[in-house]
Short mmCIF file of C-alpha atoms and ligand atoms in Angstrom, two decimals:
data_model
loop_
_atom_site.label_atom_id
_atom_site.label_comp_id
_atom_site.label_asym_id
_atom_site.label_seq_id
_atom_site.Cartn_x
_atom_site.Cartn_y
_atom_site.Cartn_z
CA MET A 17 -144.85 37.44 88.46
CA ILE A 18 -143.27 35.56 91.47
CA GLN A 19 -140.74 34.05 89.15
CA GLU A 20 -139.53 37.61 88.27
CA LEU A 21 -138.79 38.64 91.77
CA PRO A 22 -135.28 37.56 91.87
CA ALA A 23 -134.52 39.30 88.68
CA MET A 24 -136.02 42.54 89.89
CA ILE A 25 -134.07 42.38 93.19
CA ASN A 26 -130.85 41.78 91.08
CA ALA A 27 -131.45 44.70 88.78
CA ARG A 28 -131.83 46.89 91.87
CA VAL A 29 -128.74 45.44 93.66
CA LEU A 30 -126.79 46.22 90.44
CA GLN A 31 -128.10 49.80 90.25
CA LYS A 32 -125.12 52.11 90.74
CA GLN A 33 -125.38 55.73 91.81
CA CYS A 34 -124.07 58.41 89.22
CA ARG A 35 -120.64 59.62 90.68
CA ALA A 36 -121.36 63.24 89.58
CA GLY A 37 -124.95 63.28 90.90
CA ASP A 38 -123.92 61.59 93.97
CA ARG A 39 -121.74 64.69 94.79
CA SER A 40 -124.53 67.05 93.64
CA PHE A 41 -122.12 67.90 90.73
CA CYS A 42 -124.76 67.58 88.06
CA CYS A 43 -126.89 70.46 86.50
CA LYS A 44 -130.01 69.38 84.65
CA GLU A 45 -131.81 72.72 84.72
CA CYS A 46 -131.65 73.26 80.88
CA LEU A 47 -131.67 71.33 77.68
CA MET A 48 -128.12 72.42 76.76
CA GLY A 49 -126.95 70.12 79.58
CA PRO A 50 -126.67 67.87 81.65
CA CYS A 51 -123.42 69.60 82.72
CA ASN A 52 -120.95 67.52 84.97
CA PHE A 53 -118.94 69.49 87.49
CA SER A 54 -116.72 66.72 88.78
CA ILE A 55 -113.51 68.50 87.61
CA ASN A 56 -112.32 71.48 89.69
CA ASN A 57 -113.25 74.75 88.17
CA SER A 58 -115.67 73.29 85.78
CA ILE A 59 -118.17 75.72 84.26
CA GLY A 60 -121.42 74.90 82.72
CA VAL A 61 -122.57 75.49 79.12
CA CYS A 62 -124.39 78.67 80.48
CA GLY A 63 -121.27 79.80 82.50
CA ALA A 64 -122.71 78.49 85.99
CA LYS A 65 -119.94 77.63 88.33
CA ARG A 66 -119.90 74.54 90.45
CA GLU A 67 -120.95 76.40 93.82
CA LEU A 68 -123.90 77.89 92.11
CA VAL A 69 -124.99 74.33 90.94
CA VAL A 70 -124.40 72.63 94.23
CA SER A 71 -126.44 75.51 96.02
CA ARG A 72 -129.32 75.41 93.53
CA ASN A 73 -129.55 71.56 93.95
CA MET A 74 -129.71 72.02 97.80
CA LEU A 75 -132.36 74.52 97.62
CA ARG A 76 -134.50 72.49 95.30
CA MET A 77 -134.20 69.62 97.79
CA ALA A 78 -135.25 71.76 100.61
CA ALA A 79 -138.00 73.20 98.42
CA GLY A 80 -139.20 69.63 97.69
CA GLY A 81 -139.13 68.86 101.41
CA ALA A 82 -141.08 71.98 102.38
CA ALA A 83 -143.54 71.23 99.56
CA ALA A 84 -144.26 67.87 101.05
CA HIS A 85 -144.79 68.95 104.68
CA CYS A 86 -146.76 72.08 103.66
CA GLY A 87 -148.84 69.87 101.31
CA HIS A 88 -149.44 67.32 104.21
CA ALA A 89 -150.83 70.24 106.25
CA GLN A 90 -152.87 71.56 103.59
CA GLU A 91 -154.54 68.12 103.04
CA LEU A 92 -155.41 68.07 106.55
CA LEU A 93 -157.06 71.54 106.62
CA ASP A 94 -158.87 70.83 103.32
CA PHE A 95 -160.23 67.47 104.82
CA PHE A 96 -161.56 69.35 107.83
CA SER A 97 -162.52 72.50 105.85
CA ALA A 98 -160.56 74.40 108.25
CA SER A 99 -159.26 77.87 107.76
CA VAL A 100 -155.48 78.45 108.19
CA SER A 101 -154.36 80.37 110.99
CA THR A 102 -150.66 80.40 111.68
CA GLU A 103 -150.94 83.42 114.01
CA LYS A 104 -150.63 81.24 117.15
CA ILE A 105 -147.72 79.19 115.70
CA LEU A 106 -145.73 82.30 114.63
CA LYS A 107 -145.99 83.73 117.94
CA LEU A 108 -143.72 80.90 119.20
CA ILE A 109 -140.89 82.24 117.19
CA PRO A 110 -138.46 83.97 119.88
CA ASP A 111 -137.76 87.72 118.97
CA TYR A 112 -133.97 87.06 118.96
CA ILE A 113 -134.54 84.49 116.04
CA LEU A 114 -136.75 87.07 114.22
CA ARG A 115 -133.83 89.63 114.61
CA ILE A 116 -131.38 87.01 113.32
CA TRP A 117 -133.62 86.36 110.28
CA LYS A 118 -134.02 90.08 109.60
CA ASN A 119 -130.38 90.61 109.70
CA LEU A 120 -130.13 87.84 107.06
CA GLY A 121 -132.81 89.55 105.04
CA ILE A 122 -135.30 86.75 105.60
CA GLU A 123 -139.10 87.65 106.22
CA ILE A 124 -141.54 85.15 107.25
CA PRO A 125 -144.53 84.53 104.99
CA ALA A 126 -147.35 86.90 106.42
CA LYS A 127 -150.34 86.06 104.44
CA PRO A 128 -152.39 82.56 104.42
CA GLY A 129 -151.16 80.47 101.67
CA GLU A 130 -147.78 82.68 101.31
CA GLN A 131 -145.80 79.66 101.96
CA PHE A 132 -146.73 78.10 98.70
CA ARG A 133 -145.51 81.36 97.00
CA GLU A 134 -142.16 80.80 98.79
CA ILE A 135 -141.84 77.48 97.51
CA THR A 136 -142.58 78.37 94.03
CA ASP A 137 -140.09 81.36 94.28
CA ALA A 138 -137.40 78.86 95.39
CA LEU A 139 -138.14 76.69 92.37
CA HIS A 140 -138.12 79.80 90.17
CA LEU A 141 -134.94 81.32 91.29
CA THR A 142 -133.08 78.05 90.83
CA SER A 143 -134.46 77.62 87.26
CA MET A 144 -131.94 78.21 84.57
CA GLY A 145 -130.74 82.03 84.33
CA VAL A 146 -132.46 83.54 87.30
CA SER A 147 -130.30 83.60 90.48
CA GLY A 148 -126.50 83.62 89.69
CA ASP A 149 -125.57 84.41 93.24
CA TYR A 150 -124.68 81.06 95.10
CA ALA A 151 -124.66 82.76 98.70
CA ASP A 152 -128.17 84.12 98.19
CA VAL A 153 -129.36 80.61 96.87
CA LEU A 154 -127.87 79.24 100.21
CA LYS A 155 -129.74 81.74 102.31
CA TRP A 156 -132.99 80.70 100.55
CA SER A 157 -132.35 77.18 101.79
CA ILE A 158 -132.59 78.64 105.24
CA ARG A 159 -135.74 80.52 104.25
CA MET A 160 -137.13 77.04 102.89
CA GLY A 161 -136.36 75.65 106.34
CA ILE A 162 -138.44 78.27 108.03
CA VAL A 163 -141.30 77.56 105.65
CA ASP A 164 -141.00 73.92 106.16
CA GLY A 165 -140.94 74.18 110.07
CA TYR A 166 -143.75 76.72 110.73
CA PHE A 167 -146.05 76.06 107.71
CA GLY A 168 -145.34 72.39 107.37
CA LEU A 169 -144.18 70.59 110.63
CA TYR A 170 -145.87 72.87 113.27
CA LEU A 171 -149.11 73.36 111.11
CA ALA A 172 -149.48 69.70 110.43
CA THR A 173 -148.83 68.71 113.95
CA ASN A 174 -150.94 71.17 115.55
CA THR A 175 -153.82 70.44 113.14
CA GLU A 176 -153.40 66.60 113.83
CA ASP A 177 -153.37 67.12 117.64
CA LYS A 178 -156.51 69.45 117.41
CA TYR A 179 -158.63 66.93 115.52
CA TYR A 180 -157.20 63.56 116.76
CA GLY A 181 -155.63 64.55 120.10
CA LYS A 182 -152.06 64.71 121.51
CA PRO A 183 -150.45 61.42 122.12
CA LYS A 184 -149.89 60.04 125.49
CA VAL A 185 -146.89 58.14 126.93
CA LYS A 186 -147.38 54.47 126.83
CA SER A 187 -145.56 51.22 126.20
CA GLY A 188 -146.06 49.89 122.54
CA HIS A 189 -145.00 47.17 120.11
CA LEU A 190 -142.61 47.60 117.43
CA ASN A 191 -141.30 45.49 114.48
CA LEU A 192 -142.63 42.84 112.13
CA SER A 193 -143.62 40.48 114.87
CA CYS A 194 -146.84 42.38 115.10
CA ILE A 195 -148.16 40.67 111.92
CA ASN A 196 -150.66 38.04 113.02
CA PRO A 197 -150.83 34.91 110.86
CA ASP A 198 -154.08 33.98 112.42
CA LYS A 199 -155.76 37.42 111.42
CA ILE A 200 -156.62 39.55 108.43
CA ASN A 201 -153.65 41.91 108.32
CA ILE A 202 -154.01 45.40 106.98
CA ALA A 203 -150.89 47.48 106.74
CA VAL A 204 -151.45 51.44 106.68
CA HIS A 205 -148.53 53.21 105.27
CA GLY A 206 -147.64 56.84 104.39
CA HIS A 207 -147.83 60.10 106.22
CA GLU A 208 -151.35 61.86 106.50
CA PRO A 209 -153.45 60.54 109.43
CA MET A 210 -157.00 60.97 107.90
CA LEU A 211 -157.58 57.52 106.42
CA ALA A 212 -155.63 55.77 108.93
CA GLU A 213 -157.74 57.38 111.65
CA ALA A 214 -160.92 56.24 109.77
CA ILE A 215 -159.61 52.63 109.62
CA VAL A 216 -158.91 52.58 113.25
CA LYS A 217 -162.44 53.69 113.96
CA GLN A 218 -164.09 51.00 111.48
CA ALA A 219 -161.71 48.09 112.52
CA LYS A 220 -163.17 48.14 116.01
CA ASN A 221 -166.11 46.33 114.49
CA PHE A 222 -164.01 43.59 112.92
CA PRO A 223 -162.29 41.60 115.72
CA ASP A 224 -160.40 39.46 113.14
CA VAL A 225 -158.77 42.43 111.67
CA ASN A 226 -155.13 43.11 112.74
CA LEU A 227 -154.04 46.63 111.89
CA ILE A 228 -150.37 47.44 111.65
CA GLY A 229 -148.65 50.81 110.67
CA VAL A 230 -145.70 51.43 108.41
CA CYS A 231 -143.48 54.45 108.10
CA CYS A 232 -144.68 57.81 109.66
CA THR A 233 -148.28 56.72 109.66
CA GLY A 234 -147.04 53.85 111.59
CA ALA A 235 -145.37 56.09 114.20
CA SER A 236 -148.59 58.35 114.48
CA LEU A 237 -150.85 55.17 114.78
CA LEU A 238 -148.59 53.71 117.71
CA ALA A 239 -148.42 57.01 119.42
CA ARG A 240 -152.16 57.66 119.28
CA HIS A 241 -153.79 54.58 119.31
CA ASN A 242 -151.17 51.85 120.34
CA ILE A 243 -151.47 50.23 116.98
CA PRO A 244 -148.20 48.30 116.55
CA HIS A 245 -145.61 49.92 114.17
CA ALA A 246 -144.44 47.01 111.83
CA ALA A 247 -141.84 48.80 109.72
CA HIS A 248 -139.96 51.92 108.78
CA PHE A 249 -139.17 52.92 105.19
CA LEU A 250 -136.41 50.36 104.90
CA LEU A 251 -138.70 47.47 105.80
CA GLN A 252 -141.88 48.35 103.85
CA GLU A 253 -141.16 45.68 101.39
CA ASP A 254 -140.35 43.12 104.08
CA VAL A 255 -144.02 43.56 105.29
CA VAL A 256 -145.49 42.56 102.04
CA ALA A 257 -142.94 39.68 101.58
CA THR A 258 -144.36 38.00 104.60
CA GLY A 259 -146.99 36.93 102.38
CA LEU A 260 -149.58 37.65 105.16
CA ILE A 261 -150.88 41.04 104.41
CA GLU A 262 -154.43 41.16 102.81
CA ALA A 263 -154.24 44.92 102.25
CA MET A 264 -151.40 47.47 101.89
CA VAL A 265 -153.07 50.88 102.07
CA VAL A 266 -150.88 53.91 101.13
CA ASP A 267 -151.43 57.52 100.76
CA SER A 268 -148.29 59.78 100.17
CA GLN A 269 -144.54 60.13 100.75
CA CYS A 270 -141.79 57.37 101.25
CA ILE A 271 -143.91 54.61 99.51
CA MET A 272 -141.55 52.62 97.34
CA PRO A 273 -142.86 52.27 93.72
CA SER A 274 -141.64 48.74 94.03
CA LEU A 275 -144.67 47.79 96.20
CA SER A 276 -146.75 47.80 93.01
CA ASP A 277 -144.67 44.80 91.43
CA LEU A 278 -144.10 43.27 94.95
CA CYS A 279 -147.79 43.13 95.74
CA GLU A 280 -148.34 41.29 92.60
CA CYS A 281 -145.90 38.57 93.59
CA PHE A 282 -148.08 37.89 96.66
CA HIS A 283 -151.90 38.07 97.21
CA THR A 284 -151.60 41.53 98.75
CA LYS A 285 -154.07 44.16 97.42
CA LEU A 286 -152.32 47.49 96.96
CA ILE A 287 -154.90 50.50 97.72
CA THR A 288 -154.05 54.08 97.19
CA THR A 289 -156.03 56.91 98.77
CA SER A 290 -154.28 60.09 97.90
CA HIS A 291 -155.28 62.22 94.93
CA ILE A 292 -151.63 62.76 94.09
CA GLY A 293 -150.28 59.32 95.02
CA LYS A 294 -151.38 56.84 92.30
CA MET A 295 -149.60 53.37 91.85
CA GLN A 296 -149.88 50.89 89.05
CA ASN A 297 -151.94 47.78 89.67
CA ALA A 298 -153.69 49.42 92.73
CA LEU A 299 -157.38 49.86 93.79
CA HIS A 300 -157.72 53.66 94.04
CA LEU A 301 -160.11 54.75 96.81
CA PRO A 302 -159.92 58.53 97.24
CA PHE A 303 -161.83 60.76 99.78
CA ASN A 304 -162.39 64.28 100.61
CA ASN A 305 -164.03 64.39 104.01
CA GLU A 306 -164.65 62.44 107.03
CA GLU A 307 -167.80 60.78 105.83
CA GLU A 308 -166.04 59.65 102.53
CA ALA A 309 -162.92 58.42 104.54
CA ASP A 310 -165.24 56.31 106.62
CA ALA A 311 -166.90 54.80 103.48
CA ALA A 312 -163.31 54.09 102.05
CA ALA A 313 -162.14 52.58 105.31
CA PHE A 314 -165.05 50.23 105.29
CA LYS A 315 -164.49 49.12 101.70
CA ILE A 316 -160.76 48.54 102.58
CA ILE A 317 -161.65 46.17 105.57
CA GLU A 318 -164.26 44.40 103.21
CA THR A 319 -161.59 44.00 100.52
CA ALA A 320 -159.15 42.71 102.99
CA ILE A 321 -161.49 40.29 104.45
CA ASP A 322 -162.39 38.89 100.96
CA ASN A 323 -158.71 38.73 100.11
CA LYS A 324 -157.80 36.34 103.09
CA ALA A 325 -159.02 33.43 100.99
CA ASN A 326 -156.20 34.14 98.47
CA ARG A 327 -153.41 33.83 101.13
CA LYS A 328 -151.12 30.90 100.87
CA THR A 329 -151.01 28.86 104.08
CA ASP A 330 -147.33 28.05 103.68
CA PHE A 331 -146.51 31.55 104.52
CA GLU A 332 -148.17 31.44 107.77
CA GLU A 333 -146.18 28.31 108.85
CA HIS A 334 -143.01 30.02 107.67
CA PHE A 335 -143.74 33.20 109.64
CA LYS A 336 -144.63 31.41 112.90
CA VAL A 337 -141.32 29.47 112.81
CA ASN A 338 -139.23 32.69 111.89
CA LYS A 339 -141.18 35.35 113.86
CA PRO A 340 -138.82 38.02 115.02
CA GLU A 341 -138.50 38.71 118.68
CA GLU A 342 -141.13 41.23 119.98
CA LYS A 343 -139.83 44.62 120.72
CA HIS A 344 -141.66 46.93 123.24
CA VAL A 345 -140.87 50.65 123.45
CA ILE A 346 -141.91 53.61 125.47
CA LEU A 347 -143.29 56.13 123.25
CA GLY A 348 -146.02 58.89 122.67
CA PHE A 349 -143.81 61.71 124.03
CA SER A 350 -144.56 65.42 123.19
CA ASP A 351 -143.17 68.70 124.38
CA GLU A 352 -145.64 68.45 127.23
CA THR A 353 -144.53 65.05 128.47
CA VAL A 354 -140.90 65.13 127.81
CA PRO A 355 -139.33 66.02 131.17
CA VAL A 356 -138.25 69.57 130.06
CA GLU A 357 -137.69 70.95 133.54
CA LYS A 358 -135.35 68.02 134.52
CA MET A 359 -133.46 68.45 131.12
CA ALA A 360 -132.94 72.18 131.87
CA GLU A 361 -131.74 71.40 135.44
CA ASP A 362 -129.36 68.68 134.16
CA ILE A 363 -128.01 71.16 131.66
CA ALA A 364 -127.59 73.92 134.16
CA GLN A 365 -126.01 71.46 136.73
CA ASN A 366 -123.63 70.03 134.19
CA LYS A 367 -125.13 66.62 134.60
CA VAL A 368 -125.43 66.23 130.82
CA LYS A 369 -123.69 68.01 128.08
CA GLY A 370 -126.79 68.67 126.02
CA VAL A 371 -129.70 67.37 123.84
CA ILE A 372 -129.34 65.68 120.59
CA ALA A 373 -132.31 65.21 118.36
CA VAL A 374 -131.68 62.31 116.04
CA VAL A 375 -134.13 62.83 113.23
CA GLY A 376 -134.99 61.57 109.67
CA CYS A 377 -134.43 58.57 107.77
CA ALA A 378 -132.49 55.23 107.86
CA ASN A 379 -130.56 55.19 104.67
CA PRO A 380 -129.19 51.83 103.81
CA ARG A 381 -126.04 53.40 102.36
CA SER A 382 -125.25 54.68 105.77
CA ASP A 383 -123.71 52.63 108.79
CA LEU A 384 -126.98 52.27 110.61
CA LYS A 385 -125.61 49.78 113.16
CA GLY A 386 -122.70 52.15 113.86
CA TRP A 387 -124.96 55.15 114.20
CA VAL A 388 -127.20 53.39 116.83
CA GLU A 389 -124.19 52.33 118.70
CA ALA A 390 -122.72 55.91 118.56
CA PHE A 391 -125.99 57.38 120.01
CA LYS A 392 -126.02 54.74 122.60
CA ILE A 393 -122.69 55.84 123.81
CA LEU A 394 -123.48 59.49 123.42
CA SER A 395 -126.81 59.02 125.56
CA LYS A 396 -124.55 58.77 128.68
CA ASP A 397 -123.89 62.38 128.16
CA TYR A 398 -126.77 63.68 126.28
CA TYR A 399 -130.64 63.27 126.29
CA ILE A 400 -131.67 61.72 122.95
CA LEU A 401 -134.87 62.99 121.27
CA THR A 402 -135.83 61.16 118.11
CA THR A 403 -138.65 60.94 115.36
CA GLY A 404 -139.17 59.32 112.20
CA CYS A 405 -137.30 56.22 110.91
CA MET A 406 -134.36 56.66 113.23
CA ALA A 407 -136.82 56.35 116.04
CA PHE A 408 -137.88 53.07 114.74
CA GLU A 409 -134.22 52.08 114.36
CA PHE A 410 -133.52 52.80 118.02
CA GLY A 411 -136.79 51.05 119.11
CA SER A 412 -135.82 47.91 117.19
CA LYS A 413 -132.55 47.88 119.18
CA GLY A 414 -134.45 48.21 122.38
CA LEU A 415 -133.18 51.89 123.23
CA LEU A 416 -136.44 53.69 123.51
CA ASP A 417 -136.59 53.70 127.23
CA GLY A 418 -138.27 57.05 127.92
CA GLU A 419 -135.65 57.93 130.22
CA ARG A 420 -132.62 58.70 127.97
CA PHE A 421 -134.16 58.16 124.64
CA PHE A 422 -137.49 59.94 123.81
CA HIS A 423 -139.74 58.96 120.94
CA LEU A 424 -141.60 62.19 119.65
CA GLY A 425 -143.38 60.59 116.72
CA SER A 426 -143.41 61.06 112.95
CA CYS A 427 -141.33 63.40 110.96
CA VAL A 428 -143.83 66.31 110.89
CA ASN A 429 -143.75 65.86 114.68
CA ASN A 430 -140.24 67.52 114.68
CA SER A 431 -142.11 70.55 115.64
CA ARG A 432 -142.38 68.92 119.00
CA VAL A 433 -138.61 68.70 119.33
CA ALA A 434 -138.28 72.37 118.30
CA GLU A 435 -140.86 72.96 121.25
CA VAL A 436 -138.82 71.17 123.67
CA PHE A 437 -135.63 73.05 122.61
CA ARG A 438 -137.65 76.35 123.01
CA LYS A 439 -139.18 75.39 126.44
CA ILE A 440 -135.64 74.35 127.79
CA SER A 441 -134.25 77.76 126.64
CA VAL A 442 -137.05 79.64 128.20
CA LYS A 443 -136.54 77.85 131.59
CA LEU A 444 -132.68 78.44 131.43
CA ASN A 445 -133.40 82.01 130.15
CA ARG A 446 -131.06 81.58 127.36
CA GLN A 447 -131.31 81.67 123.60
CA ILE A 448 -131.80 78.48 121.67
CA ASN A 449 -128.53 79.09 119.85
CA GLU A 450 -126.62 79.52 123.14
CA LEU A 451 -127.57 76.18 124.33
CA PRO A 452 -126.03 72.81 123.49
CA PHE A 453 -128.71 71.52 121.11
CA ILE A 454 -127.57 69.37 118.14
CA VAL A 455 -129.78 68.08 115.48
CA SER A 456 -128.48 65.04 113.70
CA ALA A 457 -129.76 63.49 110.55
CA PRO A 458 -127.22 60.56 110.36
CA ALA A 459 -128.69 58.76 107.42
CA PRO A 460 -130.92 61.00 105.40
CA ILE A 461 -132.75 59.63 102.30
CA THR A 462 -135.48 62.23 101.25
CA GLU A 463 -135.78 66.07 100.47
CA LYS A 464 -137.91 66.16 103.64
CA ALA A 465 -134.71 65.59 105.69
CA VAL A 466 -132.99 68.40 103.95
CA ALA A 467 -135.90 70.76 104.68
CA ILE A 468 -135.86 69.62 108.38
CA GLY A 469 -132.23 70.27 108.79
CA MET A 470 -132.57 73.75 107.57
CA PHE A 471 -135.51 74.42 109.85
CA PHE A 472 -133.31 73.44 112.99
CA THR A 473 -130.52 75.49 111.46
CA SER A 474 -132.95 78.44 111.22
CA ILE A 475 -133.92 78.33 114.92
CA GLY A 476 -130.32 78.12 116.20
CA CYS A 477 -129.46 74.39 116.45
CA SER A 478 -126.08 72.96 115.45
CA LEU A 479 -126.70 70.51 112.74
CA HIS A 480 -125.01 67.06 111.84
CA ILE A 481 -125.38 65.54 108.57
CA GLY A 482 -124.13 61.99 107.83
CA GLU A 483 -124.31 62.66 104.09
CA PRO A 484 -121.58 65.06 103.20
CA ALA A 485 -121.92 64.53 99.43
CA ARG A 486 -124.84 67.01 99.03
CA PHE A 487 -123.61 69.57 101.53
CA ALA A 488 -119.78 69.62 101.54
CA SER A 489 -119.03 68.27 98.12
CA ASP A 490 -117.93 71.84 97.10
CA PRO A 491 -115.67 73.49 99.45
CA ILE A 492 -116.96 76.92 98.77
CA VAL A 493 -120.41 75.81 99.67
CA ALA A 494 -119.41 74.03 102.62
CA ASN A 495 -117.34 76.91 103.92
CA THR A 496 -120.10 79.38 103.38
CA LEU A 497 -122.51 77.14 105.29
CA ILE A 498 -120.10 76.65 108.19
CA SER A 499 -119.41 80.48 108.37
CA VAL A 500 -123.18 81.45 108.21
CA LEU A 501 -123.79 79.05 111.00
CA HIS A 502 -120.86 80.15 113.10
CA ASP A 503 -120.98 83.89 112.48
CA THR A 504 -124.87 84.36 112.40
CA PHE A 505 -126.22 81.91 114.77
CA GLY A 506 -123.05 80.94 116.86
CA THR A 507 -123.81 77.25 115.90
CA LYS A 508 -121.91 74.46 114.18
CA LEU A 509 -122.23 72.34 111.22
CA TYR A 510 -120.83 68.73 111.54
CA VAL A 511 -120.46 66.71 108.37
CA ASN A 512 -119.47 63.34 109.17
CA THR A 513 -120.30 59.75 107.96
CA ASP A 514 -118.21 57.94 110.45
CA PRO A 515 -120.28 57.17 113.59
CA LEU A 516 -117.40 56.56 115.77
CA GLU A 517 -115.43 59.76 114.47
CA PHE A 518 -118.55 61.80 115.22
CA GLN A 519 -119.10 60.52 118.60
CA LYS A 520 -115.51 61.15 119.47
CA GLN A 521 -115.72 64.66 118.03
CA LEU A 522 -118.86 65.44 119.88
CA LEU A 523 -117.23 64.30 123.13
CA ILE A 524 -114.13 66.20 122.80
CA GLU A 525 -115.36 69.29 121.30
CA HIS A 526 -118.46 69.61 123.64
CA SER A 527 -117.63 70.35 127.08
CA PHE A 528 -120.39 71.21 129.68
CA VAL A 529 -121.93 74.67 129.29
CA GLN A 530 -121.31 77.35 131.79
CA LEU A 531 -124.48 79.05 132.58
O1 BF8 B 699 -141.25 61.30 106.91
S1 BF8 B 699 -137.73 59.40 108.06
S2 BF8 B 699 -137.74 57.66 105.11
S3 BF8 B 699 -140.84 57.68 106.51
S4 BF8 B 699 -138.65 61.05 105.21
FE1 BF8 B 699 -139.54 58.90 105.02
FE2 BF8 B 699 -137.27 59.74 106.05
FE3 BF8 B 699 -138.58 57.66 106.96
FE4 BF8 B 699 -141.73 59.74 107.29
NI1 BF8 B 699 -139.44 61.14 107.32
#
């Protein structure tokens, strides 16, 4: 298999994105298609126009993201046999936001489980021959944002905090240098915390085991237990490619299917644990409750220990010589530890222009270096809150200082960002949508990033997307979104792929607020 690795890499490098799909100009909702809407005024076989198709594609992405976050929350609740109570969470929605939603004709799910009905409805209405009204479809994207935010992000984060504790501010270690060639390395990758927490508990009895985290599970393990965060989405393959990982344990979301082939090229044992996240060539160790999770964690550690004998010692030498420089970051912030009062005062006294939340993924198609540099410059005028893979990106460049850049955790922890915005607005006695709060997803990859963007839009934040193709490819859709944000919320939509241009745009357009 190891001989096939260069061929696999070449095939991926040569993979070209479809020009129609890249701009969301492709409809695949029925078997008369696919229809291509690249030419102006194109009409599909069924009569659908481009604005309908682009809107439907966007809603389907938002629904996919909401399904992932609500699914994450539900898995947690099932694991703890806990009943769903969103009453406390929904009380956090300010009355003025509820009024805006009411004016838009949007109602929030009232009964337990109704969020899943909303997701089903979004998929139903975007299937062939249901909604033909592109503006209503766009409105549903905002509705999916609400479902994602309160029944996904908030519910998952609050449940995690209830059972595993709220993170505390600390100094932590981030990047591949945390892999230890002298120990048994177990990488825990994915999003849900249940198995990761069980492994942390079990690993305490095995001093030769070095636990490391990947992706959002990595962000959570770092924030709660100071387990080093080895890699974000983009670097997950690099973790295995060190040849030093005895077990790569995955659950769900953002797990590259390539790991299956990649682990075969090395001695790494790939272990899946989610009932929906199966992989080829993997050992599957599912669990349903704490007792079973402990047993699965013990078995994983045993498997990793046994597998160490299969590691090639050449990789140890290579790693020691080429070990990346250690990066230390300040992290573990929540809405209770971010200096909300100071932020509010600084906004009121015109010491800063506002707060930018840089969320979501690190897409290799984007100018990541340029974005990091742009936010570094913007941090002179704005506080920067960050989560997910962008937080890792900032950390690996030494920017997570806990003074201007605040790491608030994984992607579901974006509810903490929303809480910071809400608390600042309460302190200043202003509505969220009257304050300079911008949420930026400069390099989105997943459907979850679209749902998160829609959530922050729905609570009155301005939104920046560094991926115009899906949002602004069709001028009718782009203008509708811009006017909904402007007329309904009084906020802005920035669609910009150029870091320098965006940075200049913000500095020119945004002056200090007059409170
Ligand atoms: O939820 S930032 S690539 S790891 S989707 Fe995935 Fe994007 Fe990374 Fe976690 Ni979030």
